[in-house]
PDB file of C-alpha atoms in Angstrom:
ATOM      1  CA  MET K   1     120.987 221.005 266.974  1.00 48.00           C
ATOM      2  CA  LYS K   2     120.189 219.230 270.142  1.00 56.00           C
ATOM      3  CA  SER K   3     118.443 221.023 272.741  1.00 55.00           C
ATOM      4  CA  TYR K   4     120.143 220.619 276.675  1.00 60.00           C
ATOM      5  CA  SER K   5     117.862 220.720 279.539  1.00 70.00           C
ATOM      6  CA  LYS K   6     118.922 223.358 282.111  1.00 77.00           C
ATOM      7  CA  THR K   7     119.741 220.770 284.707  1.00 80.00           C
ATOM      8  CA  THR K   8     122.192 218.950 282.378  1.00 80.00           C
ATOM      9  CA  PRO K   9     125.003 220.910 283.793  1.00 82.00           C
ATOM     10  CA  TYR K  10     124.302 219.938 287.132  1.00 82.00           C
ATOM     11  CA  LEU K  11     124.376 215.984 286.398  1.00 84.00           C
ATOM     12  CA  PHE K  12     127.877 216.556 285.469  1.00 85.00           C
ATOM     13  CA  ILE K  13     129.202 218.152 288.226  1.00 87.00           C
ATOM     14  CA  GLY K  14     126.422 216.462 290.254  1.00 87.00           C
ATOM     15  CA  PRO K  15     129.190 213.527 291.320  1.00 88.00           C
ATOM     16  CA  ALA K  16     132.074 215.763 292.060  1.00 89.00           C
ATOM     17  CA  LEU K  17     129.674 217.853 294.431  1.00 88.00           C
ATOM     18  CA  LEU K  18     128.116 214.852 296.303  1.00 90.00           C
ATOM     19  CA  LEU K  19     131.647 213.368 296.622  1.00 90.00           C
ATOM     20  CA  LEU K  20     132.793 217.094 298.133  1.00 88.00           C
ATOM     21  CA  ALA K  21     129.912 217.219 300.575  1.00 89.00           C
ATOM     22  CA  LEU K  22     130.268 213.625 301.883  1.00 88.00           C
ATOM     23  CA  PHE K  23     134.077 213.491 302.557  1.00 87.00           C
ATOM     24  CA  SER K  24     134.977 217.314 302.975  1.00 85.00           C
ATOM     25  CA  LEU K  25     131.975 219.559 304.068  1.00 88.00           C
ATOM     26  CA  PHE K  26     130.622 216.859 306.077  1.00 90.00           C
ATOM     27  CA  PRO K  27     133.021 215.665 308.446  1.00 87.00           C
ATOM     28  CA  ILE K  28     133.945 219.460 308.987  1.00 88.00           C
ATOM     29  CA  VAL K  29     130.699 220.326 310.052  1.00 90.00           C
ATOM     30  CA  LEU K  30     130.345 216.967 312.259  1.00 89.00           C
ATOM     31  CA  ALA K  31     133.775 217.744 313.921  1.00 88.00           C
ATOM     32  CA  LEU K  32     132.804 221.193 314.807  1.00 90.00           C
ATOM     33  CA  VAL K  33     129.567 219.518 316.355  1.00 91.00           C
ATOM     34  CA  ILE K  34     131.802 217.228 318.411  1.00 91.00           C
ATOM     35  CA  SER K  35     134.051 220.325 319.409  1.00 91.00           C
ATOM     36  CA  PHE K  36     131.118 221.435 321.735  1.00 92.00           C
ATOM     37  CA  THR K  37     130.897 217.887 323.478  1.00 90.00           C
ATOM     38  CA  ASP K  38     132.931 215.805 325.825  1.00 88.00           C
ATOM     39  CA  ILE K  39     133.057 212.914 323.337  1.00 86.00           C
ATOM     40  CA  ASP K  40     135.599 209.928 324.447  1.00 83.00           C
ATOM     41  CA  LEU K  41     135.630 206.094 324.041  1.00 79.00           C
ATOM     42  CA  ALA K  42     132.539 205.590 325.885  1.00 78.00           C
ATOM     43  CA  GLY K  43     130.864 208.256 323.827  1.00 75.00           C
ATOM     44  CA  LEU K  44     131.357 206.273 320.758  1.00 77.00           C
ATOM     45  CA  ALA K  45     130.226 203.049 322.299  1.00 76.00           C
ATOM     46  CA  ASP K  46     127.068 204.649 323.801  1.00 76.00           C
ATOM     47  CA  TYR K  47     125.968 208.118 322.571  1.00 79.00           C
ATOM     48  CA  SER K  48     123.756 208.485 325.456  1.00 78.00           C
ATOM     49  CA  ASN K  49     127.281 209.159 327.231  1.00 79.00           C
ATOM     50  CA  ILE K  50     127.892 212.167 325.403  1.00 83.00           C
ATOM     51  CA  SER K  51     127.137 215.768 326.458  1.00 87.00           C
ATOM     52  CA  PHE K  52     127.013 218.948 325.123  1.00 89.00           C
ATOM     53  CA  ILE K  53     129.124 221.353 327.032  1.00 90.00           C
ATOM     54  CA  GLY K  54     129.345 224.575 324.985  1.00 87.00           C
ATOM     55  CA  ILE K  55     132.569 226.137 324.248  1.00 91.00           C
ATOM     56  CA  GLU K  56     134.455 224.862 327.508  1.00 92.00           C
ATOM     57  CA  ASN K  57     136.608 222.751 325.592  1.00 92.00           C
ATOM     58  CA  TYR K  58     137.708 225.900 323.418  1.00 93.00           C
ATOM     59  CA  ILE K  59     138.368 227.683 326.829  1.00 93.00           C
ATOM     60  CA  ASN K  60     140.420 224.722 328.183  1.00 92.00           C
ATOM     61  CA  ILE K  61     142.307 224.002 325.187  1.00 93.00           C
ATOM     62  CA  LEU K  62     143.308 227.857 325.020  1.00 90.00           C
ATOM     63  CA  LYS K  63     144.731 227.816 328.674  1.00 92.00           C
ATOM     64  CA  ASP K  64     146.086 224.559 328.028  1.00 92.00           C
ATOM     65  CA  PRO K  65     150.188 225.025 328.511  1.00 94.00           C
ATOM     66  CA  ILE K  66     151.336 222.115 326.062  1.00 94.00           C
ATOM     67  CA  PHE K  67     148.703 223.711 323.534  1.00 94.00           C
ATOM     68  CA  LEU K  68     150.013 227.223 323.661  1.00 93.00           C
ATOM     69  CA  LYS K  69     153.686 225.840 323.566  1.00 95.00           C
ATOM     70  CA  SER K  70     152.559 223.866 320.496  1.00 94.00           C
ATOM     71  CA  ILE K  71     151.533 226.930 318.787  1.00 94.00           C
ATOM     72  CA  GLY K  72     154.624 228.601 319.751  1.00 94.00           C
ATOM     73  CA  ASN K  73     156.598 225.616 317.932  1.00 95.00           C
ATOM     74  CA  THR K  74     154.320 226.079 315.154  1.00 94.00           C
ATOM     75  CA  VAL K  75     155.290 229.577 314.608  1.00 93.00           C
ATOM     76  CA  PHE K  76     158.716 228.846 315.013  1.00 95.00           C
ATOM     77  CA  TYR K  77     158.470 226.128 312.104  1.00 95.00           C
ATOM     78  CA  VAL K  78     156.369 228.741 310.129  1.00 94.00           C
ATOM     79  CA  VAL K  79     159.092 231.634 310.445  1.00 94.00           C
ATOM     80  CA  PHE K  80     161.714 229.377 309.575  1.00 95.00           C
ATOM     81  CA  GLY K  81     160.890 226.737 307.489  1.00 94.00           C
ATOM     82  CA  VAL K  82     158.559 228.798 304.817  1.00 94.00           C
ATOM     83  CA  PRO K  83     161.096 231.408 303.570  1.00 94.00           C
ATOM     84  CA  LEU K  84     163.778 228.548 303.775  1.00 95.00           C
ATOM     85  CA  VAL K  85     161.775 226.194 301.362  1.00 95.00           C
ATOM     86  CA  ILE K  86     160.959 229.310 298.762  1.00 94.00           C
ATOM     87  CA  ALA K  87     164.534 230.439 298.798  1.00 94.00           C
ATOM     88  CA  CYS K  88     165.896 226.981 298.284  1.00 94.00           C
ATOM     89  CA  SER K  89     163.749 225.886 295.949  1.00 94.00           C
ATOM     90  CA  LEU K  90     163.622 229.453 293.652  1.00 93.00           C
ATOM     91  CA  GLY K  91     167.483 229.491 294.049  1.00 92.00           C
ATOM     92  CA  ILE K  92     167.781 226.010 292.350  1.00 91.00           C
ATOM     93  CA  ALA K  93     165.044 226.496 289.816  1.00 92.00           C
ATOM     94  CA  LEU K  94     166.987 229.471 288.588  1.00 90.00           C
ATOM     95  CA  LEU K  95     170.475 227.620 288.330  1.00 89.00           C
ATOM     96  CA  ILE K  96     168.757 224.525 286.789  1.00 88.00           C
ATOM     97  CA  ASN K  97     166.779 226.679 284.113  1.00 86.00           C
ATOM     98  CA  PHE K  98     169.625 228.988 283.249  1.00 82.00           C
ATOM     99  CA  GLY K  99     172.084 226.366 283.674  1.00 77.00           C
ATOM    100  CA  THR K 100     174.184 225.490 280.299  1.00 72.00           C
ATOM    101  CA  ALA K 101     176.033 222.278 281.622  1.00 74.00           C
ATOM    102  CA  ARG K 102     174.466 218.947 280.974  1.00 77.00           C
ATOM    103  CA  ILE K 103     174.586 218.334 284.886  1.00 80.00           C
ATOM    104  CA  PHE K 104     171.758 220.883 285.779  1.00 77.00           C
ATOM    105  CA  LYS K 105     169.242 218.158 283.633  1.00 77.00           C
ATOM    106  CA  ALA K 106     170.211 215.687 286.226  1.00 82.00           C
ATOM    107  CA  PHE K 107     169.878 217.942 289.218  1.00 81.00           C
ATOM    108  CA  ARG K 108     165.719 218.464 288.484  1.00 83.00           C
ATOM    109  CA  LEU K 109     165.584 214.131 289.173  1.00 83.00           C
ATOM    110  CA  VAL K 110     168.348 214.701 292.092  1.00 85.00           C
ATOM    111  CA  PHE K 111     166.397 217.622 293.890  1.00 87.00           C
ATOM    112  CA  TYR K 112     162.756 216.026 293.041  1.00 88.00           C
ATOM    113  CA  MET K 113     163.363 212.726 294.597  1.00 88.00           C
ATOM    114  CA  PRO K 114     162.834 213.610 298.029  1.00 87.00           C
ATOM    115  CA  SER K 115     159.683 214.917 297.663  1.00 86.00           C
ATOM    116  CA  ILE K 116     158.373 211.836 296.132  1.00 86.00           C
ATOM    117  CA  THR K 117     159.495 209.233 298.990  1.00 86.00           C
ATOM    118  CA  ASN K 118     157.690 207.889 301.777  1.00 87.00           C
ATOM    119  CA  VAL K 119     158.155 210.840 304.539  1.00 88.00           C
ATOM    120  CA  VAL K 120     158.051 207.756 307.381  1.00 88.00           C
ATOM    121  CA  ALA K 121     160.912 206.175 305.945  1.00 89.00           C
ATOM    122  CA  VAL K 122     163.059 209.414 305.081  1.00 91.00           C
ATOM    123  CA  ALA K 123     162.507 210.272 308.934  1.00 91.00           C
ATOM    124  CA  VAL K 124     163.537 207.199 310.153  1.00 90.00           C
ATOM    125  CA  VAL K 125     166.702 207.160 308.195  1.00 92.00           C
ATOM    126  CA  TRP K 126     167.635 210.686 309.168  1.00 92.00           C
ATOM    127  CA  THR K 127     166.819 209.527 312.668  1.00 91.00           C
ATOM    128  CA  TYR K 128     169.560 207.326 312.481  1.00 91.00           C
ATOM    129  CA  LEU K 129     171.348 210.131 310.691  1.00 92.00           C
ATOM    130  CA  TYR K 130     171.268 212.510 313.565  1.00 93.00           C
ATOM    131  CA  ASN K 131     171.557 209.770 316.263  1.00 90.00           C
ATOM    132  CA  PRO K 132     174.177 211.294 318.385  1.00 88.00           C
ATOM    133  CA  GLN K 133     177.010 208.386 319.244  1.00 87.00           C
ATOM    134  CA  PHE K 134     176.637 206.401 315.817  1.00 87.00           C
ATOM    135  CA  GLY K 135     175.010 209.181 313.484  1.00 90.00           C
ATOM    136  CA  LEU K 136     176.690 210.022 310.134  1.00 91.00           C
ATOM    137  CA  PHE K 137     176.603 213.737 310.842  1.00 92.00           C
ATOM    138  CA  ASN K 138     178.465 213.443 314.043  1.00 92.00           C
ATOM    139  CA  TYR K 139     180.861 211.346 312.516  1.00 92.00           C
ATOM    140  CA  LEU K 140     181.401 213.613 309.733  1.00 92.00           C
ATOM    141  CA  LEU K 141     181.745 216.653 311.829  1.00 91.00           C
ATOM    142  CA  GLY K 142     184.292 214.382 314.432  1.00 91.00           C
ATOM    143  CA  LEU K 143     186.596 214.076 311.618  1.00 91.00           C
ATOM    144  CA  VAL K 144     187.098 217.627 311.639  1.00 92.00           C
ATOM    145  CA  GLY K 145     187.323 217.656 315.398  1.00 89.00           C
ATOM    146  CA  ILE K 146     183.722 219.479 316.064  1.00 89.00           C
ATOM    147  CA  PRO K 147     182.269 217.922 319.085  1.00 90.00           C
ATOM    148  CA  ALA K 148     179.080 215.577 318.759  1.00 90.00           C
ATOM    149  CA  ILE K 149     175.925 217.774 318.358  1.00 92.00           C
ATOM    150  CA  PRO K 150     172.571 216.601 320.459  1.00 92.00           C
ATOM    151  CA  TRP K 151     170.524 216.815 317.030  1.00 93.00           C
ATOM    152  CA  LEU K 152     167.322 215.760 318.575  1.00 92.00           C
ATOM    153  CA  GLN K 153     168.240 216.011 322.381  1.00 91.00           C
ATOM    154  CA  ASP K 154     168.291 219.423 322.675  1.00 91.00           C
ATOM    155  CA  PRO K 155     164.940 221.604 322.744  1.00 90.00           C
ATOM    156  CA  THR K 156     165.934 224.165 320.117  1.00 90.00           C
ATOM    157  CA  ILE K 157     168.486 222.124 317.888  1.00 93.00           C
ATOM    158  CA  ALA K 158     165.570 219.773 317.612  1.00 94.00           C
ATOM    159  CA  LYS K 159     163.373 221.909 315.977  1.00 94.00           C
ATOM    160  CA  GLY K 160     166.340 222.867 313.494  1.00 93.00           C
ATOM    161  CA  SER K 161     166.925 219.383 312.420  1.00 94.00           C
ATOM    162  CA  LEU K 162     163.049 218.719 311.858  1.00 94.00           C
ATOM    163  CA  ILE K 163     162.965 222.033 309.514  1.00 95.00           C
ATOM    164  CA  ALA K 164     166.191 220.569 307.535  1.00 94.00           C
ATOM    165  CA  LEU K 165     164.806 217.642 306.868  1.00 93.00           C
ATOM    166  CA  ALA K 166     161.011 219.165 305.948  1.00 93.00           C
ATOM    167  CA  VAL K 167     163.182 221.896 303.686  1.00 94.00           C
ATOM    168  CA  TRP K 168     164.928 219.105 302.141  1.00 93.00           C
ATOM    169  CA  ARG K 169     161.673 217.156 301.130  1.00 92.00           C
ATOM    170  CA  ALA K 170     159.844 220.249 300.153  1.00 91.00           C
ATOM    171  CA  ILE K 171     162.318 221.801 297.703  1.00 92.00           C
ATOM    172  CA  GLY K 172     161.818 219.179 294.632  1.00 90.00           C
ATOM    173  CA  VAL K 173     157.759 220.029 294.358  1.00 91.00           C
ATOM    174  CA  ASN K 174     158.429 223.932 294.659  1.00 93.00           C
ATOM    175  CA  MET K 175     161.027 223.626 292.654  1.00 93.00           C
ATOM    176  CA  ILE K 176     159.234 222.267 289.641  1.00 92.00           C
ATOM    177  CA  ILE K 177     156.655 224.809 290.074  1.00 93.00           C
ATOM    178  CA  PHE K 178     158.929 227.590 289.731  1.00 94.00           C
ATOM    179  CA  LEU K 179     160.944 225.875 286.726  1.00 92.00           C
ATOM    180  CA  ALA K 180     157.397 226.060 285.138  1.00 91.00           C
ATOM    181  CA  ALA K 181     157.071 229.415 285.610  1.00 92.00           C
ATOM    182  CA  LEU K 182     160.402 230.444 284.286  1.00 91.00           C
ATOM    183  CA  GLN K 183     160.285 228.315 281.315  1.00 89.00           C
ATOM    184  CA  GLY K 184     156.986 230.561 280.402  1.00 89.00           C
ATOM    185  CA  ILE K 185     158.642 233.782 280.603  1.00 89.00           C
ATOM    186  CA  PRO K 186     159.170 235.151 277.157  1.00 89.00           C
ATOM    187  CA  LYS K 187     163.126 234.891 275.814  1.00 88.00           C
ATOM    188  CA  THR K 188     162.404 238.202 273.731  1.00 90.00           C
ATOM    189  CA  TYR K 189     162.288 239.718 277.308  1.00 89.00           C
ATOM    190  CA  TYR K 190     165.881 238.744 277.997  1.00 87.00           C
ATOM    191  CA  GLU K 191     167.255 239.305 274.676  1.00 86.00           C
ATOM    192  CA  ALA K 192     165.899 243.191 274.635  1.00 89.00           C
ATOM    193  CA  ALA K 193     167.284 243.569 278.102  1.00 88.00           C
ATOM    194  CA  GLN K 194     170.811 242.482 277.088  1.00 87.00           C
ATOM    195  CA  LEU K 195     170.489 244.703 274.067  1.00 87.00           C
ATOM    196  CA  ASP K 196     170.077 247.763 276.575  1.00 84.00           C
ATOM    197  CA  GLY K 197     173.173 246.283 278.567  1.00 84.00           C
ATOM    198  CA  ALA K 198     171.138 244.914 281.731  1.00 83.00           C
ATOM    199  CA  ASN K 199     173.310 242.443 283.260  1.00 87.00           C
ATOM    200  CA  ASN K 200     172.505 239.456 284.978  1.00 85.00           C
ATOM    201  CA  TRP K 201     171.246 241.058 288.443  1.00 88.00           C
ATOM    202  CA  LYS K 202     169.549 243.266 286.556  1.00 89.00           C
ATOM    203  CA  GLN K 203     167.827 240.869 284.394  1.00 88.00           C
ATOM    204  CA  LEU K 204     166.812 238.627 287.674  1.00 88.00           C
ATOM    205  CA  THR K 205     165.591 241.477 289.667  1.00 88.00           C
ATOM    206  CA  LYS K 206     163.505 243.451 286.862  1.00 89.00           C
ATOM    207  CA  ILE K 207     162.214 240.550 284.489  1.00 89.00           C
ATOM    208  CA  THR K 208     162.320 237.418 286.303  1.00 90.00           C
ATOM    209  CA  ILE K 209     161.434 238.035 290.007  1.00 90.00           C
ATOM    210  CA  PRO K 210     158.349 240.215 288.943  1.00 90.00           C
ATOM    211  CA  LEU K 211     157.163 237.954 286.556  1.00 90.00           C
ATOM    212  CA  LEU K 212     157.190 235.094 289.180  1.00 91.00           C
ATOM    213  CA  ARG K 213     155.292 236.591 291.723  1.00 90.00           C
ATOM    214  CA  TYR K 214     152.116 234.533 290.927  1.00 90.00           C
ATOM    215  CA  ALA K 215     153.898 231.691 291.527  1.00 92.00           C
ATOM    216  CA  ILE K 216     155.896 232.792 294.608  1.00 92.00           C
ATOM    217  CA  PHE K 217     152.334 233.893 296.001  1.00 91.00           C
ATOM    218  CA  PHE K 218     151.266 230.150 294.902  1.00 92.00           C
ATOM    219  CA  VAL K 219     154.176 228.624 296.605  1.00 93.00           C
ATOM    220  CA  SER K 220     154.001 230.763 299.630  1.00 92.00           C
ATOM    221  CA  ILE K 221     150.244 229.726 300.334  1.00 92.00           C
ATOM    222  CA  THR K 222     150.841 226.014 299.751  1.00 92.00           C
ATOM    223  CA  THR K 223     153.906 226.047 301.822  1.00 93.00           C
ATOM    224  CA  MET K 224     152.704 228.333 304.657  1.00 92.00           C
ATOM    225  CA  ILE K 225     149.165 226.012 305.181  1.00 92.00           C
ATOM    226  CA  GLY K 226     151.843 222.776 304.892  1.00 92.00           C
ATOM    227  CA  TRP K 227     153.969 224.221 307.557  1.00 93.00           C
ATOM    228  CA  ILE K 228     151.102 225.112 309.886  1.00 92.00           C
ATOM    229  CA  GLN K 229     149.925 221.296 309.549  1.00 91.00           C
ATOM    230  CA  PHE K 230     153.431 220.011 310.170  1.00 92.00           C
ATOM    231  CA  PHE K 231     153.052 216.739 311.405  1.00 92.00           C
ATOM    232  CA  GLU K 232     154.889 213.655 310.065  1.00 90.00           C
ATOM    233  CA  GLU K 233     158.458 214.722 311.099  1.00 91.00           C
ATOM    234  CA  PRO K 234     157.830 215.403 314.681  1.00 92.00           C
ATOM    235  CA  PHE K 235     155.297 212.612 315.061  1.00 93.00           C
ATOM    236  CA  VAL K 236     157.863 209.987 313.905  1.00 91.00           C
ATOM    237  CA  MET K 237     161.425 211.267 314.805  1.00 92.00           C
ATOM    238  CA  THR K 238     160.963 212.777 318.095  1.00 92.00           C
ATOM    239  CA  ASN K 239     157.247 212.289 319.090  1.00 91.00           C
ATOM    240  CA  GLY K 240     157.105 215.916 320.306  1.00 90.00           C
ATOM    241  CA  GLY K 241     159.867 215.691 322.431  1.00 87.00           C
ATOM    242  CA  PRO K 242     162.221 216.505 324.353  1.00 88.00           C
ATOM    243  CA  LEU K 243     160.060 218.104 327.271  1.00 88.00           C
ATOM    244  CA  ASP K 244     157.211 218.890 324.188  1.00 90.00           C
ATOM    245  CA  SER K 245     159.742 221.314 322.394  1.00 92.00           C
ATOM    246  CA  THR K 246     158.997 219.912 318.888  1.00 93.00           C
ATOM    247  CA  THR K 247     155.134 219.102 319.493  1.00 94.00           C
ATOM    248  CA  SER K 248     153.327 220.789 316.830  1.00 94.00           C
ATOM    249  CA  VAL K 249     149.783 222.067 316.499  1.00 94.00           C
ATOM    250  CA  ALA K 250     148.881 218.877 314.503  1.00 93.00           C
ATOM    251  CA  LEU K 251     150.588 216.882 316.611  1.00 94.00           C
ATOM    252  CA  PHE K 252     148.890 218.164 319.988  1.00 94.00           C
ATOM    253  CA  ILE K 253     145.288 217.251 318.092  1.00 93.00           C
ATOM    254  CA  TYR K 254     146.710 213.826 317.127  1.00 93.00           C
ATOM    255  CA  ARG K 255     147.588 213.063 320.392  1.00 93.00           C
ATOM    256  CA  ASN K 256     144.710 214.012 322.057  1.00 91.00           C
ATOM    257  CA  GLY K 257     142.353 212.397 319.762  1.00 90.00           C
ATOM    258  CA  PHE K 258     144.014 209.300 318.508  1.00 88.00           C
ATOM    259  CA  GLN K 259     145.959 208.334 322.054  1.00 88.00           C
ATOM    260  CA  LEU K 260     144.020 209.740 324.473  1.00 88.00           C
ATOM    261  CA  SER K 261     140.507 209.614 322.819  1.00 86.00           C
ATOM    262  CA  ASN K 262     139.468 213.219 323.950  1.00 89.00           C
ATOM    263  CA  PHE K 263     137.717 213.611 320.465  1.00 90.00           C
ATOM    264  CA  GLY K 264     135.819 216.936 321.262  1.00 91.00           C
ATOM    265  CA  TYR K 265     139.035 218.600 323.074  1.00 92.00           C
ATOM    266  CA  ALA K 266     140.877 217.245 319.771  1.00 92.00           C
ATOM    267  CA  ALA K 267     138.072 218.471 317.612  1.00 92.00           C
ATOM    268  CA  ALA K 268     138.318 222.271 319.251  1.00 93.00           C
ATOM    269  CA  GLY K 269     142.225 222.200 318.762  1.00 92.00           C
ATOM    270  CA  SER K 270     141.561 221.382 314.965  1.00 92.00           C
ATOM    271  CA  PHE K 271     139.062 224.012 314.191  1.00 91.00           C
ATOM    272  CA  VAL K 272     141.780 226.754 316.383  1.00 91.00           C
ATOM    273  CA  LEU K 273     144.334 225.253 313.441  1.00 91.00           C
ATOM    274  CA  PHE K 274     141.663 225.759 310.753  1.00 90.00           C
ATOM    275  CA  VAL K 275     140.421 229.231 311.299  1.00 90.00           C
ATOM    276  CA  THR K 276     144.173 229.978 311.810  1.00 90.00           C
ATOM    277  CA  ILE K 277     144.728 228.770 308.128  1.00 90.00           C
ATOM    278  CA  ILE K 278     141.643 230.643 307.066  1.00 90.00           C
ATOM    279  CA  ILE K 279     142.967 233.846 308.398  1.00 91.00           C
ATOM    280  CA  ILE K 280     146.465 233.673 307.299  1.00 89.00           C
ATOM    281  CA  THR K 281     145.307 232.846 303.558  1.00 87.00           C
ATOM    282  CA  MET K 282     142.897 235.624 303.677  1.00 90.00           C
ATOM    283  CA  ILE K 283     145.795 238.125 305.089  1.00 88.00           C
ATOM    284  CA  GLN K 284     147.954 237.016 302.085  1.00 85.00           C
ATOM    285  CA  PHE K 285     145.771 236.940 299.236  1.00 85.00           C
ATOM    286  CA  ARG K 286     144.751 240.729 300.749  1.00 85.00           C
ATOM    287  CA  LEU K 287     148.731 241.698 300.386  1.00 81.00           C
ATOM    288  CA  GLN K 288     148.818 240.015 296.892  1.00 78.00           C
ATOM    289  CA  LYS K 289     145.957 242.219 295.921  1.00 75.00           C
ATOM    290  CA  LYS K 290     147.492 245.083 297.111  1.00 68.00           C
ATOM    291  CA  ASP K 291     150.531 244.352 295.173  1.00 65.00           C
ATOM    292  CA  THR K 292     148.548 243.603 292.197  1.00 62.00           C
ATOM    293  CA  ASP K 293     146.855 246.791 292.188  1.00 60.00           C
ATOM    294  CA  ILE K 294     149.858 248.721 292.767  1.00 55.00           C
TER     295      ILE K 294
END
């Protein structure tokens, strides 16, 4: 038998670790350093223009009314968007998995297609659908005598409109995850429950949902992180308006970093978002661990 050196495993994982450090860890550390400076376009041209200002960026950003408003908007997106995505994707997955008609097979493609379409193209199309004068939605409402709705012009309705689009796009991927988990549940559990006289509701609540807890946990984590980083829809459809009512934290960071060239200020905002994601993820893991222990 051939003998292998102790360094052999490191040769295999070395390229992956190198890429991880180069394109993930190094940018994070660099962004952290930038967040303590006042770097802007002048600083990029001449490093001597960069000054170390400590935690001033963090102090200012936590006092910024637009940043605070973006936090409130992001919380709104998370509170309403995450449960809707989980409920809709799980409900559709259950219908497809337990449905017996042939049309349910076609539903997999129908609900999955939005998730693989280009988000910018979809956002542009939905912007036309939301048009207050010529949009399809208000046209359909007009047919039944309902007045036109300012889908993207009213601050509160605009947030709901963006959530509706994002939920529609997010259902597909999560539906596939739930379908895979559902098909992994042994059929013998349902057969035994039917022999004991359990109806469909009992089977759902006592067998299906408990055995899907890890899939639900995974979808909850990934969906939560995605909604905290909510960016494309408000950027393309409203650009944060009206009156910054749809500005998310990610859009605030983009605006300051790439439009206003306040790179240090934007980096500080990105680390506030980064720490928030870590804290929320740790809380979810802790709650999941408690449920597992029980």
